[in-house]
PDB file of C-alpha atoms in Angstrom:
ATOM      1  CA  MET A   1      59.449  54.575  -8.937  1.00  0.00           C
ATOM      2  CA  LYS A   2      58.942  57.086  -5.853  1.00  0.00           C
ATOM      3  CA  THR A   3      61.275  57.427  -3.312  1.00  0.00           C
ATOM      4  CA  ARG A   4      60.626  57.869   0.240  1.00  0.00           C
ATOM      5  CA  VAL A   5      61.356  60.618   2.614  1.00  0.00           C
ATOM      6  CA  ASP A   6      61.740  61.640   5.788  1.00  0.00           C
ATOM      7  CA  PHE A   7      58.196  62.535   6.343  1.00  0.00           C
ATOM      8  CA  HIS A   8      57.165  58.882   5.290  1.00  0.00           C
ATOM      9  CA  ALA A   9      54.952  60.110   2.056  1.00  0.00           C
ATOM     10  CA  GLU A  10      55.635  59.513  -1.249  1.00  0.00           C
ATOM     11  CA  VAL A  11      57.141  61.352  -3.996  1.00  0.00           C
ATOM     12  CA  GLU A  12      55.553  63.984  -6.313  1.00  0.00           C
ATOM     13  CA  ASN A  13      57.570  65.585  -8.278  1.00  0.00           C
ATOM     14  CA  GLU A  14      61.323  66.595  -7.728  1.00  0.00           C
ATOM     15  CA  MET A  15      64.308  68.598  -8.880  1.00  0.00           C
ATOM     16  CA  ARG A  16      68.305  68.743  -8.654  1.00  0.00           C
ATOM     17  CA  ILE A  17      70.388  71.081  -9.629  1.00  0.00           C
ATOM     18  CA  SER A  18      73.932  72.222  -9.237  1.00  0.00           C
ATOM     19  CA  LEU A  19      75.570  75.858  -9.314  1.00  0.00           C
ATOM     20  CA  PRO A  20      79.381  76.391  -8.346  1.00  0.00           C
ATOM     21  CA  SER A  21      80.250  77.299  -4.430  1.00  0.00           C
ATOM     22  CA  LEU A  22      79.729  81.233  -5.968  1.00  0.00           C
ATOM     23  CA  SER A  23      78.224  83.902  -4.036  1.00  0.00           C
ATOM     24  CA  VAL A  24      76.247  85.580  -6.551  1.00  0.00           C
ATOM     25  CA  ASN A  25      74.707  81.960  -6.616  1.00  0.00           C
ATOM     26  CA  GLU A  26      73.202  82.006  -3.587  1.00  0.00           C
ATOM     27  CA  GLY A  27      69.951  84.270  -5.296  1.00  0.00           C
ATOM     28  CA  MET A  28      69.434  81.558  -8.264  1.00  0.00           C
ATOM     29  CA  ALA A  29      69.607  78.966  -5.419  1.00  0.00           C
ATOM     30  CA  ARG A  30      66.899  80.009  -3.669  1.00  0.00           C
ATOM     31  CA  SER A  31      65.173  81.725  -6.598  1.00  0.00           C
ATOM     32  CA  ALA A  32      64.947  78.253  -8.164  1.00  0.00           C
ATOM     33  CA  VAL A  33      63.682  76.179  -4.931  1.00  0.00           C
ATOM     34  CA  ALA A  34      61.001  78.725  -4.415  1.00  0.00           C
ATOM     35  CA  ALA A  35      60.087  78.951  -8.169  1.00  0.00           C
ATOM     36  CA  PHE A  36      59.944  74.921  -7.722  1.00  0.00           C
ATOM     37  CA  CYS A  37      57.895  74.991  -4.441  1.00  0.00           C
ATOM     38  CA  ALA A  38      55.425  77.404  -6.006  1.00  0.00           C
ATOM     39  CA  GLN A  39      53.686  74.462  -7.405  1.00  0.00           C
ATOM     40  CA  LEU A  40      52.263  73.667  -4.543  1.00  0.00           C
ATOM     41  CA  ASN A  41      51.067  77.240  -3.853  1.00  0.00           C
ATOM     42  CA  PRO A  42      52.644  77.881  -0.722  1.00  0.00           C
ATOM     43  CA  THR A  43      51.327  81.075   1.744  1.00  0.00           C
ATOM     44  CA  ALA A  44      54.172  84.012   0.385  1.00  0.00           C
ATOM     45  CA  VAL A  45      54.587  83.288   4.505  1.00  0.00           C
ATOM     46  CA  GLU A  46      55.680  79.870   3.858  1.00  0.00           C
ATOM     47  CA  LEU A  47      57.978  80.203   0.368  1.00  0.00           C
ATOM     48  CA  ALA A  48      60.160  83.519   2.098  1.00  0.00           C
ATOM     49  CA  ASP A  49      60.692  81.162   5.246  1.00  0.00           C
ATOM     50  CA  ILE A  50      61.676  78.824   2.486  1.00  0.00           C
ATOM     51  CA  LYS A  51      63.933  81.236   0.686  1.00  0.00           C
ATOM     52  CA  CYS A  52      65.423  82.313   3.300  1.00  0.00           C
ATOM     53  CA  ALA A  53      66.136  78.891   4.845  1.00  0.00           C
ATOM     54  CA  VAL A  54      68.040  77.832   1.915  1.00  0.00           C
ATOM     55  CA  SER A  55      69.952  81.047   1.502  1.00  0.00           C
ATOM     56  CA  GLU A  56      71.190  80.462   4.773  1.00  0.00           C
ATOM     57  CA  ALA A  57      72.667  76.696   3.734  1.00  0.00           C
ATOM     58  CA  VAL A  58      74.051  77.982   0.967  1.00  0.00           C
ATOM     59  CA  THR A  59      75.572  81.065   1.962  1.00  0.00           C
ATOM     60  CA  ASN A  60      76.852  78.155   4.387  1.00  0.00           C
ATOM     61  CA  SER A  61      78.648  76.165   2.002  1.00  0.00           C
ATOM     62  CA  ILE A  62      79.635  79.071   0.355  1.00  0.00           C
ATOM     63  CA  VAL A  63      80.959  80.772   3.257  1.00  0.00           C
ATOM     64  CA  HIS A  64      82.055  77.420   4.897  1.00  0.00           C
ATOM     65  CA  GLY A  65      82.284  74.223   3.195  1.00  0.00           C
ATOM     66  CA  TYR A  66      84.496  75.957   1.067  1.00  0.00           C
ATOM     67  CA  ARG A  67      86.403  78.825   2.469  1.00  0.00           C
ATOM     68  CA  ASP A  68      88.587  80.178  -0.307  1.00  0.00           C
ATOM     69  CA  THR A  69      87.939  77.599  -3.385  1.00  0.00           C
ATOM     70  CA  VAL A  70      85.161  77.226  -5.135  1.00  0.00           C
ATOM     71  CA  GLY A  71      83.459  73.574  -5.354  1.00  0.00           C
ATOM     72  CA  GLU A  72      80.443  72.663  -6.274  1.00  0.00           C
ATOM     73  CA  ILE A  73      76.745  72.498  -4.483  1.00  0.00           C
ATOM     74  CA  THR A  74      73.879  70.322  -4.958  1.00  0.00           C
ATOM     75  CA  ILE A  75      69.885  70.905  -4.144  1.00  0.00           C
ATOM     76  CA  HIS A  76      67.859  68.068  -4.414  1.00  0.00           C
ATOM     77  CA  VAL A  77      64.143  69.349  -3.997  1.00  0.00           C
ATOM     78  CA  MET A  78      61.246  67.145  -3.218  1.00  0.00           C
ATOM     79  CA  LEU A  79      57.646  67.900  -3.096  1.00  0.00           C
ATOM     80  CA  CYS A  80      55.656  64.709  -1.447  1.00  0.00           C
ATOM     81  CA  GLU A  81      51.927  64.058  -0.444  1.00  0.00           C
ATOM     82  CA  GLY A  82      50.226  66.169   2.235  1.00  0.00           C
ATOM     83  CA  ARG A  83      52.305  69.595   1.378  1.00  0.00           C
ATOM     84  CA  MET A  84      55.742  68.312   3.330  1.00  0.00           C
ATOM     85  CA  ILE A  85      58.612  69.414   1.211  1.00  0.00           C
ATOM     86  CA  GLN A  86      62.688  67.828   1.780  1.00  0.00           C
ATOM     87  CA  ILE A  87      65.450  70.157   0.307  1.00  0.00           C
ATOM     88  CA  GLU A  88      68.760  68.998   0.965  1.00  0.00           C
ATOM     89  CA  ILE A  89      71.703  71.071  -0.016  1.00  0.00           C
ATOM     90  CA  ARG A  90      75.329  69.446  -0.509  1.00  0.00           C
ATOM     91  CA  ASP A  91      78.742  70.486  -0.612  1.00  0.00           C
ATOM     92  CA  LYS A  92      82.408  68.609  -1.345  1.00  0.00           C
ATOM     93  CA  GLY A  93      83.693  71.159   1.309  1.00  0.00           C
ATOM     94  CA  CYS A  94      86.231  70.891   4.054  1.00  0.00           C
ATOM     95  CA  GLY A  95      83.279  69.692   6.303  1.00  0.00           C
ATOM     96  CA  ILE A  96      82.069  70.509  10.062  1.00  0.00           C
ATOM     97  CA  GLU A  97      84.653  69.278  12.717  1.00  0.00           C
ATOM     98  CA  ASP A  98      81.860  69.001  15.714  1.00  0.00           C
ATOM     99  CA  VAL A  99      78.231  69.955  13.996  1.00  0.00           C
ATOM    100  CA  LYS A 100      76.619  69.784  17.773  1.00  0.00           C
ATOM    101  CA  ARG A 101      78.623  72.793  18.693  1.00  0.00           C
ATOM    102  CA  ALA A 102      78.343  74.016  14.892  1.00  0.00           C
ATOM    103  CA  ARG A 103      74.579  74.302  15.043  1.00  0.00           C
ATOM    104  CA  GLU A 104      74.804  76.076  18.937  1.00  0.00           C
ATOM    105  CA  PRO A 105      73.513  79.794  18.423  1.00  0.00           C
ATOM    106  CA  LEU A 106      76.451  82.255  18.283  1.00  0.00           C
ATOM    107  CA  PHE A 107      79.799  79.732  17.376  1.00  0.00           C
ATOM    108  CA  THR A 108      80.990  80.129  14.226  1.00  0.00           C
ATOM    109  CA  THR A 109      84.711  79.339  12.655  1.00  0.00           C
ATOM    110  CA  ASP A 110      85.256  83.004  11.807  1.00  0.00           C
ATOM    111  CA  ALA A 111      87.865  84.628  12.915  1.00  0.00           C
ATOM    112  CA  GLN A 112      87.911  88.225  11.727  1.00  0.00           C
ATOM    113  CA  GLY A 113      84.310  88.095  13.632  1.00  0.00           C
ATOM    114  CA  GLU A 114      81.890  89.109   9.872  1.00  0.00           C
ATOM    115  CA  ARG A 115      79.653  85.827  10.333  1.00  0.00           C
ATOM    116  CA  SER A 116      77.040  85.757  13.443  1.00  0.00           C
ATOM    117  CA  GLY A 117      77.384  81.802  13.922  1.00  0.00           C
ATOM    118  CA  MET A 118      73.149  82.619  13.000  1.00  0.00           C
ATOM    119  CA  GLY A 119      72.832  79.807  10.405  1.00  0.00           C
ATOM    120  CA  PHE A 120      71.581  76.948  11.520  1.00  0.00           C
ATOM    121  CA  THR A 121      69.300  78.834  14.035  1.00  0.00           C
ATOM    122  CA  VAL A 122      67.953  80.964  11.319  1.00  0.00           C
ATOM    123  CA  MET A 123      67.049  77.264   9.655  1.00  0.00           C
ATOM    124  CA  GLU A 124      65.839  75.883  12.057  1.00  0.00           C
ATOM    125  CA  SER A 125      63.410  78.783  13.335  1.00  0.00           C
ATOM    126  CA  PHE A 126      62.193  78.818   8.946  1.00  0.00           C
ATOM    127  CA  CYS A 127      61.823  74.672   9.244  1.00  0.00           C
ATOM    128  CA  ASP A 128      60.293  72.276  10.301  1.00  0.00           C
ATOM    129  CA  GLY A 129      63.398  70.114  10.902  1.00  0.00           C
ATOM    130  CA  VAL A 130      67.032  70.557  10.112  1.00  0.00           C
ATOM    131  CA  ARG A 131      68.813  67.289  10.052  1.00  0.00           C
ATOM    132  CA  VAL A 132      73.136  68.609   9.074  1.00  0.00           C
ATOM    133  CA  SER A 133      75.753  65.893   8.608  1.00  0.00           C
ATOM    134  CA  SER A 134      79.265  66.309   7.830  1.00  0.00           C
ATOM    135  CA  ARG A 135      82.851  64.420   7.313  1.00  0.00           C
ATOM    136  CA  ILE A 136      86.126  66.133   7.130  1.00  0.00           C
ATOM    137  CA  GLY A 137      86.983  66.866   4.299  1.00  0.00           C
ATOM    138  CA  LYS A 138      84.689  65.055   2.548  1.00  0.00           C
ATOM    139  CA  GLY A 139      81.807  67.873   3.107  1.00  0.00           C
ATOM    140  CA  THR A 140      78.896  68.400   4.395  1.00  0.00           C
ATOM    141  CA  SER A 141      74.944  68.017   4.122  1.00  0.00           C
ATOM    142  CA  VAL A 142      72.129  69.651   5.241  1.00  0.00           C
ATOM    143  CA  THR A 143      68.294  68.376   4.707  1.00  0.00           C
ATOM    144  CA  LEU A 144      65.366  71.235   5.175  1.00  0.00           C
ATOM    145  CA  LEU A 145      61.905  69.800   6.385  1.00  0.00           C
ATOM    146  CA  LYS A 146      58.922  71.805   6.062  1.00  0.00           C
ATOM    147  CA  ARG A 147      55.256  71.326   6.019  1.00  0.00           C
ATOM    148  CA  LEU A 148      53.191  73.769   3.925  1.00  0.00           C
ATOM    149  CA  HIS A 149      49.596  74.473   5.171  1.00  0.00           C
ATOM    150  CA  LYS A 150      46.218  73.486   3.373  1.00  0.00           C
TER     151      LYS A 150
END
């Protein structure tokens, strides 16, 4: 059975992976997603865009979602008709109190100032769409939408 996605396109192939929220797994996440998306024969620039956006979303889950604890990050990638890709990165961490504010450039909850507050801005610059939903104490879901050129 094929699933419908935001693009209103049929899913042609999909992948799900789950990783512990360890910083060493950020590279694994971006590589796995890139390898899976490679079957659509994206340009090198498109593939780099996907990798950067996934890297930011996974890093946010590790650093902000779980803070000083280890949890699970799930990634669901859907390759859709018309060379469209939907990537959902989900955690069951602390959640985001104010998603609208968190999406503002330079906003960070990092008291030590080690984070730039540009994660969502970076994701948005590399994707055609970014959706964020979050619930305090339940976690956050970031959906990246990317349309590949023909």
